[in-house]
Amino acid sequence: DGGITQSPKYLFRKEGQNVTLSCEQNLNHDAMYWYRQDPGQGLRLIYYSQIVNDFQKGDIAEGYSVSREKKESFPLTVTSAQKNPTAFYLCASSARDRGSYGYTFGSGTRLTVV
Amino acid sequence: GNSVTQMEGPVTLSEEAFLTINCTYTATGYPSLFWYVQYPGEGLQLLLKATKADDKGSNKGFEATYRKETTSFHLEKGSVQVSDSAVYFCALSDRGNTPLVFGKGTRLSVIA
């Protein structure tokens, strides 16, 4: 079955460390997205990529970095510059015609700073 | 720019009650509209969608009608169950290359 996989489900980071969250899709979708969700809050867009080797900043890109070397993969690195990284991170993908089909979401990664 | 406004939660209902979650939008052109549902600890799942005015999206007993004259896409269900307890997000797509715009979400709790 096609889908989008995020790993790990839970991740713990020490202060000052960089961590990378994985997002892989086998839906042949062109575009991929990263969102952050804080408790009781909505979704905030971090980065998105419409095509391989290209990506754009979202609303809260500071302290995060991404790469898009393959169509299937869009990893997110939470750097030590992100001062409050504890949150639930959601990855999504969409076909070119997102107006008709919307997004497909992964099941999320919960990141906690210890 | 485009925006989505949905009713503040939380919404608490008894089982078998009628549900309405209001959603209004601001957009240029003719956007597509979506409702997503998020169960605790999970990602979002597409619940229903409508791509043009007067379309009605429906799924699992939920319905929403795309009303261009009132720029609304309210979510309704005639009889909620405990298993419907979740957070519901309204969203729009302007059909261009910009990401979907999401509302802030409405938490629904259904009690037996």
GROMACS .gro file of C-alpha atoms in nm:
model
  226
    1ASP     CA    1   0.000   0.000   0.000
    2GLY     CA    2   0.118   0.351  -0.076
    3GLY     CA    3   0.171   0.586   0.211
    4ILE     CA    4   0.395   0.824   0.396
    5THR     CA    5   0.619   0.703   0.678
    6GLN     CA    6   0.770   0.911   0.953
    7SER     CA    7   1.036   0.782   1.186
    8PRO     CA    8   1.102   0.757   1.467
    9LYS     CA    9   0.766   0.792   1.640
   10TYR     CA   10   0.932   0.928   1.954
   11LEU     CA   11   1.263   1.112   1.970
   12PHE     CA   12   1.454   1.259   2.259
   13ARG     CA   13   1.712   1.531   2.215
   14LYS     CA   14   1.963   1.672   2.455
   15GLU     CA   15   2.023   2.043   2.471
   16GLY     CA   16   2.261   2.157   2.196
   17GLN     CA   17   2.214   1.852   1.975
   18ASN     CA   18   2.096   1.838   1.617
   19VAL     CA   19   1.844   1.567   1.534
   20THR     CA   20   1.700   1.453   1.203
   21LEU     CA   21   1.343   1.339   1.149
   22SER     CA   22   1.277   1.106   0.860
   23CYS     CA   23   0.988   1.131   0.613
   24GLU     CA   24   0.951   0.887   0.321
   25GLN     CA   25   0.662   0.852   0.076
   26ASN     CA   26   0.590   0.597  -0.194
   27LEU     CA   27   0.291   0.779  -0.342
   28ASN     CA   28   0.492   0.934  -0.626
   29HIS     CA   29   0.389   1.275  -0.494
   30ASP     CA   30   0.579   1.579  -0.618
   31ALA     CA   31   0.540   1.803  -0.314
   32MET     CA   32   0.628   1.742   0.052
   33TYR     CA   33   0.575   1.950   0.366
   34TRP     CA   34   0.681   1.973   0.728
   35TYR     CA   35   0.452   2.108   0.999
   36ARG     CA   36   0.497   2.165   1.369
   37GLN     CA   37   0.209   2.117   1.614
   38ASP     CA   38   0.224   2.230   1.974
   39PRO     CA   39  -0.024   2.103   2.238
   40GLY     CA   40  -0.369   2.237   2.172
   41GLN     CA   41  -0.243   2.435   1.875
   42GLY     CA   42  -0.294   2.425   1.503
   43LEU     CA   43  -0.038   2.343   1.235
   44ARG     CA   44   0.250   2.572   1.155
   45LEU     CA   45   0.440   2.528   0.827
   46ILE     CA   46   0.817   2.486   0.861
   47TYR     CA   47   0.939   2.404   0.509
   48TYR     CA   48   0.797   2.268   0.189
   49SER     CA   49   0.932   2.134  -0.139
   50GLN     CA   50   0.754   2.130  -0.473
   51ILE     CA   51   1.022   1.938  -0.663
   52VAL     CA   52   1.350   1.759  -0.603
   53ASN     CA   53   1.646   1.981  -0.511
   54ASP     CA   54   1.422   2.276  -0.432
   55PHE     CA   55   1.246   2.387  -0.113
   56GLN     CA   56   1.093   2.699   0.040
   57LYS     CA   57   1.072   2.835   0.392
   58GLY     CA   58   0.740   2.830   0.565
   59ASP     CA   59   0.623   3.045   0.853
   60ILE     CA   60   0.863   2.916   1.118
   61ALA     CA   61   1.179   2.798   0.937
   62GLU     CA   62   1.432   2.942   1.182
   63GLY     CA   63   1.630   2.669   1.358
   64TYR     CA   64   1.532   2.402   1.104
   65SER     CA   65   1.688   2.273   0.783
   66VAL     CA   66   1.573   2.033   0.511
   67SER     CA   67   1.697   1.861   0.198
   68ARG     CA   68   1.519   1.708  -0.100
   69GLU     CA   69   1.769   1.492  -0.284
   70LYS     CA   70   1.513   1.228  -0.380
   71LYS     CA   71   1.149   1.256  -0.468
   72GLU     CA   72   1.057   1.004  -0.199
   73SER     CA   73   1.242   1.162   0.091
   74PHE     CA   74   1.224   1.495   0.277
   75PRO     CA   75   1.421   1.480   0.604
   76LEU     CA   76   1.396   1.759   0.860
   77THR     CA   77   1.687   1.854   1.084
   78VAL     CA   78   1.610   2.033   1.407
   79THR     CA   79   1.925   2.226   1.489
   80SER     CA   80   2.056   2.352   1.820
   81ALA     CA   81   1.949   2.700   1.707
   82GLN     CA   82   1.584   2.597   1.758
   83LYS     CA   83   1.532   2.709   2.116
   84ASN     CA   84   1.204   2.534   2.184
   85PRO     CA   85   1.195   2.218   1.973
   86THR     CA   86   0.965   2.008   2.190
   87ALA     CA   87   0.660   1.950   1.968
   88PHE     CA   88   0.478   1.704   1.744
   89TYR     CA   89   0.614   1.711   1.388
   90LEU     CA   90   0.401   1.615   1.092
   91CYS     CA   91   0.514   1.543   0.739
   92ALA     CA   92   0.273   1.553   0.444
   93SER     CA   93   0.284   1.504   0.070
   94SER     CA   94   0.063   1.598  -0.220
   95ALA     CA   95   0.023   1.528  -0.587
   96ARG     CA   96   0.061   1.811  -0.833
   97ASP     CA   97  -0.319   1.865  -0.825
   98ARG     CA   98  -0.345   1.929  -0.452
   99GLY     CA   99  -0.662   2.124  -0.514
  100SER     CA  100  -0.841   1.801  -0.593
  101TYR     CA  101  -0.674   1.561  -0.353
  102GLY     CA  102  -0.531   1.761  -0.066
  103TYR     CA  103  -0.251   1.618   0.146
  104THR     CA  104  -0.159   1.278   0.277
  105PHE     CA  105  -0.008   1.296   0.626
  106GLY     CA  106   0.234   1.075   0.810
  107SER     CA  107   0.166   0.960   1.166
  108GLY     CA  108   0.404   1.212   1.319
  109THR     CA  109   0.719   1.226   1.532
  110ARG     CA  110   0.703   1.350   1.888
  111LEU     CA  111   1.027   1.527   1.977
  112THR     CA  112   1.115   1.598   2.339
  113VAL     CA  113   1.414   1.788   2.471
  114VAL     CA  114   1.562   1.628   2.782
  115GLY     CA  115  -0.419   3.637   0.151
  116ASN     CA  116  -0.614   3.319   0.194
  117SER     CA  117  -0.737   3.228   0.540
  118VAL     CA  118  -0.961   2.984   0.723
  119THR     CA  119  -1.152   3.056   1.043
  120GLN     CA  120  -1.315   2.780   1.240
  121MET     CA  121  -1.503   2.786   1.564
  122GLU     CA  122  -1.309   2.775   1.886
  123GLY     CA  123  -1.326   2.461   2.091
  124PRO     CA  124  -1.342   2.251   2.280
  125VAL     CA  125  -1.685   2.123   2.188
  126THR     CA  126  -1.836   1.869   2.425
  127LEU     CA  127  -2.143   1.670   2.323
  128SER     CA  128  -2.335   1.374   2.450
  129GLU     CA  129  -2.349   1.062   2.236
  130GLU     CA  130  -2.614   1.083   1.959
  131ALA     CA  131  -2.619   1.464   1.967
  132PHE     CA  132  -2.608   1.674   1.649
  133LEU     CA  133  -2.272   1.824   1.559
  134THR     CA  134  -2.191   2.144   1.375
  135ILE     CA  135  -1.840   2.286   1.348
  136ASN     CA  136  -1.836   2.616   1.166
  137CYS     CA  137  -1.574   2.701   0.906
  138THR     CA  138  -1.553   3.015   0.695
  139TYR     CA  139  -1.285   3.113   0.450
  140THR     CA  140  -1.134   3.403   0.264
  141ALA     CA  141  -0.983   3.331  -0.076
  142THR     CA  142  -0.948   3.467  -0.424
  143GLY     CA  143  -1.088   3.259  -0.704
  144TYR     CA  144  -1.247   2.921  -0.643
  145PRO     CA  145  -1.063   2.721  -0.380
  146SER     CA  146  -1.106   2.357  -0.293
  147LEU     CA  147  -1.215   2.292   0.065
  148PHE     CA  148  -1.128   2.007   0.300
  149TRP     CA  149  -1.201   1.871   0.645
  150TYR     CA  150  -0.931   1.669   0.817
  151VAL     CA  151  -0.958   1.472   1.142
  152GLN     CA  152  -0.678   1.404   1.391
  153TYR     CA  153  -0.715   1.132   1.654
  154PRO     CA  154  -0.494   1.151   1.964
  155GLY     CA  155  -0.126   1.095   1.890
  156GLU     CA  156  -0.179   1.052   1.517
  157GLY     CA  157  -0.142   1.244   1.194
  158LEU     CA  158  -0.427   1.408   1.008
  159GLN     CA  159  -0.661   1.208   0.789
  160LEU     CA  160  -0.872   1.348   0.509
  161LEU     CA  161  -1.236   1.329   0.617
  162LEU     CA  162  -1.410   1.489   0.320
  163LYS     CA  163  -1.363   1.746   0.049
  164ALA     CA  164  -1.547   1.966  -0.201
  165THR     CA  165  -1.392   2.117  -0.508
  166LYS     CA  166  -1.659   2.354  -0.637
  167ALA     CA  167  -1.953   2.560  -0.517
  168ASP     CA  168  -2.259   2.366  -0.396
  169ASP     CA  169  -2.066   2.040  -0.382
  170LYS     CA  170  -2.140   1.831  -0.075
  171GLY     CA  171  -1.860   1.622   0.068
  172SER     CA  172  -1.956   1.327   0.286
  173ASN     CA  173  -1.786   1.044   0.470
  174LYS     CA  174  -1.857   0.832   0.781
  175GLY     CA  175  -2.181   1.020   0.845
  176PHE     CA  176  -2.014   1.360   0.829
  177GLU     CA  177  -2.120   1.615   0.568
  178ALA     CA  178  -2.014   1.962   0.457
  179THR     CA  179  -2.149   2.178   0.175
  180TYR     CA  180  -1.938   2.430  -0.014
  181ARG     CA  181  -2.133   2.757   0.011
  182LYS     CA  182  -1.975   3.024  -0.204
  183GLU     CA  183  -2.234   3.289  -0.118
  184THR     CA  184  -2.151   3.267   0.253
  185THR     CA  185  -1.788   3.150   0.204
  186SER     CA  186  -1.853   2.863   0.440
  187PHE     CA  187  -1.791   2.490   0.469
  188HIS     CA  188  -1.951   2.385   0.797
  189LEU     CA  189  -1.905   2.027   0.917
  190GLU     CA  190  -2.215   1.841   1.038
  191LYS     CA  191  -2.306   1.501   1.171
  192GLY     CA  192  -2.649   1.394   1.276
  193SER     CA  193  -2.556   1.162   1.561
  194VAL     CA  194  -2.206   1.164   1.708
  195GLN     CA  195  -2.038   0.869   1.876
  196VAL     CA  196  -1.767   0.852   2.139
  197SER     CA  197  -1.530   0.736   1.865
  198ASP     CA  198  -1.573   1.072   1.689
  199SER     CA  199  -1.377   1.243   1.966
  200ALA     CA  200  -1.086   1.408   1.785
  201VAL     CA  201  -0.957   1.740   1.654
  202TYR     CA  202  -1.112   1.861   1.329
  203PHE     CA  203  -0.932   2.094   1.087
  204CYS     CA  204  -1.084   2.290   0.801
  205ALA     CA  205  -0.849   2.371   0.511
  206LEU     CA  206  -0.846   2.529   0.168
  207SER     CA  207  -0.638   2.501  -0.146
  208ASP     CA  208  -0.626   2.780  -0.397
  209ARG     CA  209  -0.529   2.531  -0.670
  210GLY     CA  210  -0.198   2.704  -0.722
  211ASN     CA  211   0.142   2.605  -0.592
  212THR     CA  212   0.095   2.743  -0.243
  213PRO     CA  213   0.051   2.508   0.052
  214LEU     CA  214  -0.290   2.433   0.197
  215VAL     CA  215  -0.417   2.685   0.448
  216PHE     CA  216  -0.546   2.527   0.771
  217GLY     CA  217  -0.777   2.654   1.039
  218LYS     CA  218  -0.661   2.625   1.400
  219GLY     CA  219  -0.859   2.310   1.467
  220THR     CA  220  -1.161   2.234   1.686
  221ARG     CA  221  -1.140   1.969   1.956
  222LEU     CA  222  -1.454   1.755   1.989
  223SER     CA  223  -1.520   1.542   2.294
  224VAL     CA  224  -1.818   1.307   2.290
  225ILE     CA  225  -1.927   1.160   2.621
  226ALA     CA  226  -2.136   0.848   2.668
   0.00000   0.00000   0.00000
